[in-house]
C-alpha cells in the first residue's frame, strides 16, 4: 500500500437531543468524506444510539465514505449482522466495514450477562466472523458446526458482490486477541507505545494506528487547545483506572498503564483519563507531530484511525501534520483536505 488512508471517528455524545446528535454525526461524516477519509468508525454502547441506525444515517447523507460499525457477538447473532451488511449494501450500493469486539468493556457494547472469559470470547468472535464472511460469500447453504454457533439454513445466505464485502477491523492487545485477528484475516487496530513513536509490534501495511492529534504552528498553541478541549478531572481518572483494574481487557489495561507515566510528553493520556477518548494523543507543533507520525509510517503503518475531530479547522491543522510526515517519507499526500 503506497497511499495513506485516514479513518474518522463518529461523535459519541448522545447527551443532547436526538436531532442535535444526528446533525453532529452527519456534519462529521460529510466533513470526513470531503477531506478524503476512507472510513467512519461508529461505536457501540448502551449509552449510544444503535450503530446500525447511525450507519444508515451516514450512508444516506454521504456518497463514498464507508461506515465502520462496531459489533459484538454477545449482542447479536452473526446471521443478523450478515443480513444487515447485505441489506445496507444493496440499498446504498456501498459497503460497510465491521469493527469486531470480543467484549470486556461496557463502552464497547459488552453484554452484562455474558458469562464467557476473555479467551472464550475471542474463540466465539472467530466463529462469529467466520460465519458472517461465509454468509456474505456463499450463494448456497452455509453449514457451520462450532462450539458457539451451529448453522445450516439456506435461507440465511446473504451473498453480495465482493467489492461490497466488509473489511474486518479488530483492536486486540492480548496474545489471544492477536491470534484471533490473524485467524480472521482482520486489520489490526494498534495503539502507540510509551516512549517511542513506533507501535508495539511493527505493523504490516494493513494495520491501522489509532491516535488523536492536536497540532498547531507552535507548541504552546497546540497545548493551549489541548488543555481547553480535554480538562483533567481527578474523579474520572480514578474511575478509568478502577475500570482497568476490574476489566480483563488487555487493551484497557495498556491504556491505563500509559496514563501512569505523567512525565511522558510524546503520548498525552489526559483525553483517555478524562473520559473523552479511547486513544492517546500527539500534541505539539506541526514538525514535532509530523516527526512522530513519520515514525509510525516508517514502521510500516499507512492507515490511521483518528479520534473525533471537533471542527474543519481542527481537521485542517491535523492534515498539515500528516502532509509534512508523508512528504518526507514518500510522496505528496493523496487526501484532499
Coordinates of N, CA, C and O in Angstrom, one line a residue, residues 47-207:
X47 N -25.2 3.5 26.2 CA -25.5 4.9 26.3 C -25.5 5.6 24.9 O -25.7 6.8 24.8
X48 N -25.4 4.8 23.8 CA -25.3 5.4 22.5 C -26.4 4.9 21.6 O -27.0 3.8 21.9
X49 N -26.8 5.7 20.6 CA -27.8 5.1 19.6 C -27.3 3.9 18.9 O -26.1 3.7 18.8
X50 N -28.2 3.1 18.5 CA -27.8 1.8 17.8 C -26.9 2.2 16.6 O -27.2 3.0 15.8
X51 N -25.7 1.5 16.5 CA -24.7 1.8 15.5 C -25.2 1.6 14.1 O -24.8 2.2 13.1
X52 N -26.1 0.6 13.9 CA -26.7 0.3 12.6 C -27.6 1.5 12.1 O -27.6 1.8 10.9
X53 N -28.3 2.1 13.0 CA -29.1 3.2 12.7 C -28.3 4.4 12.3 O -28.6 5.2 11.4
X54 N -27.2 4.6 13.1 CA -26.2 5.7 12.8 C -25.6 5.5 11.4 O -25.5 6.4 10.6
X55 N -25.2 4.2 11.1 CA -24.6 3.9 9.8 C -25.6 4.2 8.7 O -25.2 4.7 7.6
X56 N -26.9 3.9 8.9 CA -27.9 4.2 7.9 C -27.9 5.7 7.6 O -28.0 6.2 6.5
X57 N -27.9 6.5 8.7 CA -27.9 8.0 8.5 C -26.7 8.4 7.8 O -26.8 9.3 6.9
X58 N -25.5 7.9 8.1 CA -24.3 8.3 7.4 C -24.4 7.9 5.9 O -24.0 8.7 5.1
X59 N -24.8 6.8 5.6 CA -24.9 6.3 4.2 C -25.9 7.2 3.4 O -25.7 7.5 2.2
X60 N -27.0 7.7 4.1 CA -28.0 8.5 3.4 C -27.4 9.9 3.1 O -27.9 10.5 2.1
X61 N -26.5 10.4 3.9 CA -26.0 11.7 3.7 C -24.6 11.9 3.2 O -24.1 13.0 3.2
X62 N -24.0 10.8 2.7 CA -22.7 10.8 2.1 C -22.7 10.0 0.8 O -23.7 9.4 0.5
X63 N -21.7 10.1 0.1 CA -21.6 9.4 -1.2 C -20.6 8.3 -1.3 O -20.7 7.3 -2.0
X64 N -19.5 8.4 -0.5 CA -18.4 7.5 -0.7 C -17.8 6.8 0.6 O -17.4 5.7 0.5
X65 N -17.8 7.6 1.7 CA -17.2 7.1 2.9 C -17.9 5.8 3.4 O -19.2 5.7 3.3
X66 N -17.2 4.9 4.0 CA -17.8 3.6 4.4 C -17.8 3.7 6.0 O -16.8 3.8 6.7
X67 N -19.0 3.5 6.5 CA -19.1 3.4 8.0 C -18.4 2.1 8.5 O -18.4 1.1 7.8
X68 N -17.7 2.2 9.6 CA -17.1 1.1 10.3 C -17.9 0.8 11.5 O -17.8 1.5 12.5
X69 N -18.8 -0.2 11.5 CA -19.8 -0.4 12.5 C -19.2 -1.4 13.6 O -18.8 -2.5 13.3
X70 N -19.3 -1.0 14.8 CA -18.9 -1.8 15.9 C -19.9 -2.9 16.3 O -21.1 -2.6 16.5
X71 N -19.5 -4.1 16.3 CA -20.4 -5.3 16.6 C -19.7 -6.2 17.6 O -18.5 -6.3 17.7
X72 N -20.5 -6.8 18.4 CA -20.1 -7.7 19.5 C -21.0 -8.9 19.6 O -22.2 -8.8 19.6
X73 N -20.4 -10.1 19.5 CA -21.2 -11.3 19.5 C -22.2 -11.5 20.6 O -23.2 -12.2 20.5
X74 N -21.9 -10.9 21.8 CA -22.8 -11.0 22.9 C -24.1 -10.3 22.7 O -25.0 -10.5 23.5
X75 N -24.1 -9.5 21.7 CA -25.3 -8.6 21.5 C -26.2 -9.0 20.3 O -27.4 -8.6 20.2
X76 N -25.6 -9.7 19.3 CA -26.3 -10.0 18.1 C -25.7 -11.2 17.4 O -24.5 -11.4 17.4
X77 N -26.5 -12.1 16.8 CA -26.0 -13.3 16.1 C -25.4 -12.9 14.8 O -25.7 -11.9 14.2
X78 N -24.5 -13.8 14.3 CA -23.8 -13.5 13.1 C -24.7 -13.4 11.8 O -24.4 -12.6 10.9
X79 N -25.7 -14.2 11.8 CA -26.6 -14.2 10.6 C -27.4 -12.9 10.6 O -27.7 -12.4 9.5
X80 N -27.7 -12.3 11.7 CA -28.4 -11.0 11.7 C -27.4 -9.9 11.2 O -27.8 -9.0 10.4
X81 N -26.1 -10.0 11.6 CA -25.1 -9.0 11.1 C -24.9 -9.1 9.6 O -24.9 -8.1 8.9
X82 N -24.8 -10.4 9.1 CA -24.6 -10.6 7.7 C -25.8 -10.0 6.9 O -25.6 -9.4 5.9
X83 N -27.0 -10.2 7.4 CA -28.2 -9.7 6.8 C -28.2 -8.2 6.7 O -28.6 -7.6 5.7
X84 N -27.8 -7.5 7.8 CA -27.8 -6.1 7.9 C -26.7 -5.5 6.9 O -26.9 -4.5 6.2
X85 N -25.5 -6.2 6.9 CA -24.5 -5.7 6.0 C -25.0 -5.8 4.5 O -24.8 -4.9 3.7
X86 N -25.6 -6.9 4.2 CA -26.1 -7.1 2.8 C -27.2 -6.2 2.5 O -27.3 -5.6 1.4
X87 N -28.1 -5.9 3.4 CA -29.2 -5.0 3.2 C -28.7 -3.6 2.9 O -29.2 -2.9 2.0
X88 N -27.8 -3.1 3.7 CA -27.2 -1.8 3.5 C -26.5 -1.7 2.2 O -26.6 -0.7 1.5
X89 N -25.7 -2.7 1.9 CA -25.0 -2.8 0.6 C -26.0 -2.7 -0.6 O -25.7 -1.9 -1.6
X90 N -27.0 -3.4 -0.5 CA -28.0 -3.4 -1.7 C -28.8 -2.1 -1.7 O -29.0 -1.6 -2.8
X91 N -29.1 -1.6 -0.6 CA -29.9 -0.3 -0.5 C -29.1 0.9 -1.1 O -29.6 1.7 -1.8
X92 N -27.8 0.9 -0.7 CA -27.0 2.1 -1.0 C -25.9 1.8 -2.1 O -25.2 2.7 -2.4
X93 N -25.8 0.6 -2.5 CA -24.7 0.2 -3.4 C -23.3 0.6 -2.9 O -22.5 1.1 -3.6
X94 N -23.2 0.5 -1.6 CA -21.9 0.8 -0.9 C -21.7 -0.1 0.3 O -22.7 -0.4 1.0
X95 N -20.5 -0.6 0.5 CA -20.3 -1.5 1.6 C -20.0 -0.8 2.9 O -19.8 0.5 2.9
X96 N -20.0 -1.5 4.0 CA -19.6 -1.0 5.3 C -18.5 -1.9 5.8 O -18.2 -3.0 5.2
X97 N -17.8 -1.4 6.8 CA -16.7 -2.2 7.4 C -17.3 -2.6 8.8 O -18.2 -2.0 9.3
X98 N -16.7 -3.7 9.4 CA -17.1 -4.1 10.7 C -15.9 -4.0 11.7 O -14.8 -4.5 11.4
X99 N -16.2 -3.4 12.8 CA -15.2 -3.3 13.9 C -15.6 -4.4 14.9 O -16.6 -4.2 15.6
X100 N -14.9 -5.5 14.9 CA -15.3 -6.7 15.7 C -14.7 -6.5 17.1 O -13.5 -6.3 17.3
X101 N -15.5 -6.6 18.1 CA -15.0 -6.6 19.5 C -15.4 -7.8 20.3 O -16.6 -8.3 20.1
X102 N -14.5 -8.4 21.1 CA -14.8 -9.6 21.8 C -15.6 -9.3 23.1 O -16.3 -10.2 23.6
X103 N -15.6 -8.1 23.6 CA -16.2 -7.8 24.8 C -15.2 -7.5 25.9 O -14.0 -7.6 25.7
X104 N -15.7 -7.1 27.1 CA -14.8 -6.8 28.2 C -14.9 -5.3 28.6 O -14.5 -5.0 29.7
X105 N -15.6 -4.5 27.8 CA -15.8 -3.1 28.1 C -17.3 -2.8 27.8 O -17.7 -3.0 26.7
X106 N -17.9 -2.2 28.8 CA -19.3 -1.9 28.6 C -19.5 -0.8 27.5 O -20.4 -0.7 26.8
X107 N -18.4 0.0 27.4 CA -18.4 1.1 26.4 C -18.4 0.5 25.0 O -18.7 1.2 24.1
X108 N -18.0 -0.7 24.9 CA -17.9 -1.3 23.6 C -19.1 -2.3 23.3 O -19.1 -3.1 22.4
X109 N -20.1 -2.2 24.2 CA -21.3 -2.9 23.9 C -21.4 -4.3 24.5 O -22.1 -5.1 24.1
X110 N -20.5 -4.6 25.5 CA -20.5 -5.9 26.1 C -21.8 -6.2 26.8 O -22.4 -5.4 27.5
X111 N -22.3 -7.4 26.5 CA -23.5 -7.8 27.2 C -23.3 -8.0 28.7 O -22.3 -8.7 29.1
X112 N -24.1 -7.4 29.6 CA -23.9 -7.5 31.0 C -24.1 -9.0 31.5 O -23.7 -9.3 32.6
X113 N -24.7 -9.8 30.7 CA -25.0 -11.2 31.1 C -24.0 -12.2 30.5 O -24.2 -13.4 30.6
X114 N -23.0 -11.7 29.8 CA -22.1 -12.6 29.1 C -21.2 -13.3 30.1 O -20.4 -12.7 30.8
X115 N -21.3 -14.6 30.2 CA -20.6 -15.4 31.2 C -19.2 -15.8 30.7 O -18.4 -16.4 31.5
X116 N -18.8 -15.5 29.5 CA -17.5 -16.1 29.0 C -16.3 -15.3 29.4 O -16.4 -14.1 29.6
X117 N -15.2 -16.0 29.6 CA -13.9 -15.3 29.9 C -13.3 -14.8 28.6 O -13.9 -15.0 27.5
X118 N -12.2 -14.1 28.8 CA -11.6 -13.4 27.6 C -11.3 -14.4 26.5 O -11.6 -14.2 25.3
X119 N -10.6 -15.5 26.8 CA -10.2 -16.5 25.8 C -11.4 -17.0 25.1 O -11.4 -17.2 23.8
X120 N -12.5 -17.4 25.8 CA -13.7 -17.9 25.2 C -14.4 -16.9 24.3 O -14.9 -17.2 23.3
X121 N -14.3 -15.6 24.8 CA -15.0 -14.6 24.0 C -14.2 -14.4 22.6 O -14.9 -14.2 21.6
X122 N -12.9 -14.5 22.6 CA -12.2 -14.5 21.3 C -12.5 -15.7 20.5 O -12.5 -15.6 19.2
X123 N -12.6 -16.9 21.1 CA -12.9 -18.0 20.3 C -14.3 -17.9 19.7 O -14.5 -18.2 18.5
X124 N -15.2 -17.3 20.4 CA -16.6 -17.1 19.9 C -16.5 -16.0 18.8 O -17.2 -16.1 17.7
X125 N -15.6 -15.0 18.9 CA -15.5 -13.9 17.9 C -15.0 -14.5 16.6 O -15.4 -14.1 15.5
X126 N -14.1 -15.5 16.7 CA -13.6 -16.1 15.5 C -14.7 -16.8 14.7 O -14.9 -16.7 13.5
X127 N -15.5 -17.6 15.5 CA -16.6 -18.3 14.9 C -17.6 -17.3 14.3 O -18.2 -17.4 13.2
X128 N -17.9 -16.2 15.0 CA -18.8 -15.2 14.6 C -18.4 -14.6 13.3 O -19.1 -14.5 12.3
X129 N -17.1 -14.1 13.2 CA -16.6 -13.5 12.0 C -16.6 -14.5 10.8 O -16.8 -14.1 9.6
X130 N -16.2 -15.7 11.1 CA -16.2 -16.8 10.0 C -17.6 -17.0 9.4 O -17.7 -17.0 8.2
X131 N -18.6 -17.0 10.2 CA -20.0 -17.2 9.7 C -20.4 -16.0 8.9 O -21.0 -16.1 7.9
X132 N -20.2 -14.8 9.4 CA -20.5 -13.6 8.7 C -19.9 -13.6 7.3 O -20.6 -13.3 6.3
X133 N -18.7 -13.9 7.2 CA -18.0 -13.9 5.9 C -18.5 -15.0 5.0 O -18.7 -14.7 3.8
X134 N -18.8 -16.2 5.6 CA -19.4 -17.2 4.7 C -20.8 -16.8 4.2 O -21.1 -17.1 3.0
X135 N -21.6 -16.3 5.1 CA -22.9 -15.9 4.6 C -22.9 -14.8 3.5 O -23.8 -14.8 2.7
X136 N -21.9 -14.0 3.6 CA -21.9 -12.9 2.6 C -21.2 -13.4 1.3 O -21.3 -12.7 0.2
X137 N -20.6 -14.6 1.3 CA -19.8 -15.1 0.2 C -20.6 -16.2 -0.5 O -20.6 -16.3 -1.8
X138 N -21.2 -17.1 0.2 CA -21.7 -18.4 -0.3 C -23.1 -18.1 -0.9 O -24.0 -17.5 -0.2
X139 N -23.4 -18.6 -2.1 CA -24.7 -18.4 -2.6 C -25.6 -19.6 -2.3 O -26.9 -19.5 -2.5
X140 N -25.1 -20.6 -1.7 CA -25.8 -21.8 -1.3 C -25.9 -21.9 0.2 O -25.4 -21.0 0.9
X141 N -26.3 -23.0 0.7 CA -26.5 -23.2 2.2 C -25.2 -23.1 2.9 O -24.2 -23.6 2.4
X142 N -25.1 -22.3 4.0 CA -24.0 -22.2 4.8 C -24.1 -23.2 6.0 O -25.1 -23.2 6.7
X143 N -23.2 -24.1 6.1 CA -23.2 -25.1 7.2 C -22.1 -24.9 8.1 O -20.9 -24.7 7.6
X144 N -22.3 -24.7 9.4 CA -21.3 -24.5 10.3 C -21.6 -25.2 11.6 O -22.7 -25.1 12.2
X145 N -20.6 -25.9 12.1 CA -20.7 -26.6 13.4 C -19.5 -26.2 14.3 O -18.4 -26.6 14.1
X146 N -19.8 -25.3 15.2 CA -18.8 -24.8 16.1 C -19.1 -25.0 17.6 O -20.2 -25.6 17.9
X147 N -18.3 -24.4 18.4 CA -18.6 -24.5 19.9 C -19.7 -23.6 20.3 O -20.3 -23.8 21.3
X148 N -19.8 -22.5 19.6 CA -20.8 -21.4 20.0 C -21.9 -21.3 19.0 O -23.0 -20.8 19.4
X149 N -21.7 -21.6 17.7 CA -22.8 -21.5 16.7 C -22.9 -22.8 15.9 O -21.9 -23.4 15.6
X150 N -24.1 -23.1 15.6 CA -24.4 -24.2 14.7 C -25.4 -23.6 13.7 O -26.4 -23.0 14.0
X151 N -25.1 -23.9 12.4 CA -25.8 -23.2 11.4 C -26.0 -24.1 10.1 O -25.0 -24.7 9.7
X152 N -27.2 -24.2 9.6 CA -27.5 -24.9 8.4 C -28.8 -24.4 7.9 O -29.8 -25.1 8.0
X153 N -28.8 -23.3 7.3 CA -30.0 -22.6 6.8 C -29.8 -22.0 5.4 O -29.1 -20.9 5.3
X154 N -30.3 -22.6 4.3 CA -30.1 -22.0 3.0 C -30.6 -20.6 2.9 O -30.1 -19.7 2.2
X155 N -31.7 -20.3 3.6 CA -32.4 -19.0 3.5 C -31.6 -17.9 4.1 O -31.9 -16.7 3.9
X156 N -30.5 -18.2 4.9 CA -29.8 -17.2 5.6 C -28.6 -16.6 4.7 O -28.0 -15.6 5.1
X157 N -28.4 -17.2 3.6 CA -27.3 -16.7 2.7 C -27.6 -15.3 2.2 O -28.7 -15.0 1.8
X158 N -26.6 -14.4 2.4 CA -26.8 -13.0 2.1 C -25.7 -12.5 1.2 O -25.2 -11.4 1.3
X159 N -25.3 -13.4 0.2 CA -24.2 -13.0 -0.6 C -24.4 -11.7 -1.4 O -25.4 -11.4 -1.9
X160 N -23.3 -11.0 -1.5 CA -23.2 -9.7 -2.2 C -21.9 -9.6 -2.9 O -21.0 -10.4 -2.7
X161 N -21.8 -8.8 -3.9 CA -20.6 -8.7 -4.7 C -19.4 -8.4 -3.8 O -19.5 -7.7 -2.8
X162 N -18.2 -8.9 -4.2 CA -17.0 -8.9 -3.4 C -16.6 -7.4 -3.1 O -16.1 -7.2 -2.0
X163 N -16.9 -6.5 -4.0 CA -16.5 -5.1 -3.7 C -17.3 -4.4 -2.7 O -17.0 -3.4 -2.2
X164 N -18.4 -5.1 -2.3 CA -19.3 -4.6 -1.2 C -19.0 -5.3 0.1 O -19.7 -5.0 1.1
X165 N -18.1 -6.3 0.1 CA -17.8 -7.0 1.4 C -17.2 -6.1 2.4 O -16.4 -5.2 2.0
X166 N -17.5 -6.4 3.7 CA -16.8 -5.6 4.7 C -15.4 -6.0 5.0 O -15.1 -7.2 4.9
X167 N -14.6 -5.1 5.3 CA -13.3 -5.4 5.9 C -13.4 -5.5 7.4 O -14.2 -4.7 8.0
X168 N -12.8 -6.5 8.0 CA -12.9 -6.7 9.4 C -11.7 -5.9 10.1 O -10.6 -6.0 9.7
X169 N -12.1 -5.1 11.1 CA -11.1 -4.4 12.0 C -11.2 -5.0 13.4 O -12.3 -5.2 13.9
X170 N -10.1 -5.1 14.1 CA -10.1 -5.6 15.4 C -9.0 -4.9 16.2 O -7.8 -4.7 15.8
X171 N -9.4 -4.4 17.4 CA -8.4 -3.8 18.4 C -8.1 -4.8 19.5 O -9.0 -5.1 20.3
X172 N -7.0 -5.5 19.4 CA -6.7 -6.6 20.3 C -5.2 -6.5 20.8 O -4.3 -6.5 19.9
X173 N -5.0 -6.4 22.1 CA -3.6 -6.3 22.6 C -3.1 -7.5 23.2 O -1.9 -7.7 23.2
X174 N -4.0 -8.4 23.6 CA -3.5 -9.7 24.2 C -3.1 -10.7 23.2 O -3.4 -10.6 22.0
X175 N -2.3 -11.7 23.6 CA -1.9 -12.7 22.7 C -3.1 -13.5 22.1 O -3.1 -13.8 20.9
X176 N -4.1 -13.7 22.9 CA -5.3 -14.4 22.4 C -6.0 -13.5 21.3 O -6.4 -14.0 20.3
X177 N -6.1 -12.2 21.6 CA -6.7 -11.3 20.6 C -6.0 -11.2 19.3 O -6.6 -11.2 18.3
X178 N -4.7 -11.1 19.4 CA -3.9 -11.1 18.2 C -4.0 -12.3 17.4 O -4.0 -12.3 16.1
X179 N -4.1 -13.5 18.0 CA -4.3 -14.7 17.3 C -5.6 -14.7 16.6 O -5.7 -15.2 15.4
X180 N -6.6 -14.2 17.2 CA -8.0 -14.1 16.6 C -7.9 -13.2 15.4 O -8.5 -13.5 14.4
X181 N -7.2 -12.1 15.5 CA -7.1 -11.2 14.4 C -6.5 -11.8 13.2 O -6.9 -11.7 12.1
X182 N -5.4 -12.6 13.4 CA -4.7 -13.3 12.3 C -5.7 -14.4 11.7 O -5.7 -14.5 10.5
X183 N -6.4 -15.1 12.6 CA -7.2 -16.2 12.1 C -8.3 -15.6 11.2 O -8.7 -16.2 10.2
X184 N -8.9 -14.5 11.5 CA -9.9 -13.9 10.7 C -9.4 -13.0 9.6 O -10.2 -12.4 8.9
X185 N -8.1 -12.9 9.5 CA -7.5 -12.0 8.4 C -8.1 -10.6 8.6 O -8.4 -9.9 7.6
X186 N -8.2 -10.2 9.8 CA -8.7 -8.8 10.1 C -7.6 -7.8 10.2 O -6.4 -8.1 10.4
X187 N -7.9 -6.6 10.0 CA -7.0 -5.5 10.1 C -6.8 -5.1 11.6 O -7.8 -4.8 12.3
X188 N -5.6 -5.1 12.0 CA -5.4 -4.8 13.5 C -5.4 -3.3 13.7 O -4.7 -2.6 13.0
X189 N -6.1 -2.9 14.7 CA -6.0 -1.5 15.2 C -5.0 -1.5 16.3 O -5.2 -2.1 17.4
X190 N -4.0 -0.7 16.1 CA -2.9 -0.7 17.1 C -2.9 0.6 17.9 O -3.4 1.6 17.5
X191 N -2.3 0.5 19.1 CA -2.1 1.7 19.9 C -0.6 2.0 19.9 O 0.2 1.1 20.0
X192 N -0.2 3.3 19.9 CA 1.2 3.6 20.1 C 1.7 3.3 21.5 O 0.9 3.3 22.4
X193 N 3.0 3.0 21.6 CA 3.6 2.6 22.9 C 4.2 3.8 23.5 O 4.5 4.8 22.9
X194 N 4.5 3.7 24.8 CA 5.1 4.8 25.5 C 6.6 4.9 25.2 O 7.3 4.0 25.0
X195 N 7.0 6.2 25.1 CA 8.4 6.5 25.0 C 9.0 6.3 23.6 O 10.1 6.4 23.4
X196 N 8.1 5.9 22.6 CA 8.6 5.7 21.3 C 7.4 6.0 20.3 O 6.3 5.7 20.6
X197 N 7.8 6.5 19.1 CA 6.7 6.8 18.1 C 6.3 5.5 17.4 O 5.4 5.5 16.6
X198 N 7.0 4.4 17.7 CA 6.7 3.2 17.0 C 5.7 2.3 17.7 O 5.6 2.4 19.0
X199 N 4.8 1.5 17.1 CA 3.9 0.7 17.7 C 4.6 -0.5 18.4 O 5.8 -0.7 18.2
X200 N 3.9 -1.2 19.3 CA 4.5 -2.3 20.0 C 5.1 -3.3 19.1 O 6.3 -3.8 19.3
X201 N 4.4 -3.8 18.1 CA 4.9 -4.7 17.0 C 4.8 -3.9 15.7 O 3.8 -3.3 15.4
X202 N 5.9 -4.0 14.9 CA 5.9 -3.2 13.7 C 4.8 -3.8 12.8 O 4.7 -4.9 12.5
X203 N 3.8 -2.9 12.5 CA 2.6 -3.4 11.8 C 2.8 -3.7 10.4 O 3.7 -3.1 9.7
X204 N 2.0 -4.6 9.8 CA 2.0 -4.8 8.4 C 1.3 -3.6 7.7 O 0.7 -2.8 8.4
X205 N 1.4 -3.6 6.4 CA 0.7 -2.5 5.7 C -0.8 -2.4 6.0 O -1.3 -1.3 5.9
X206 N -1.4 -3.5 6.4 CA -2.8 -3.4 6.6 C -3.2 -3.0 8.0 O -4.4 -2.8 8.3
X207 N -2.2 -2.8 8.9 CA -2.5 -2.4 10.3 C -3.0 -0.9 10.3 O -2.6 -0.1 9.4

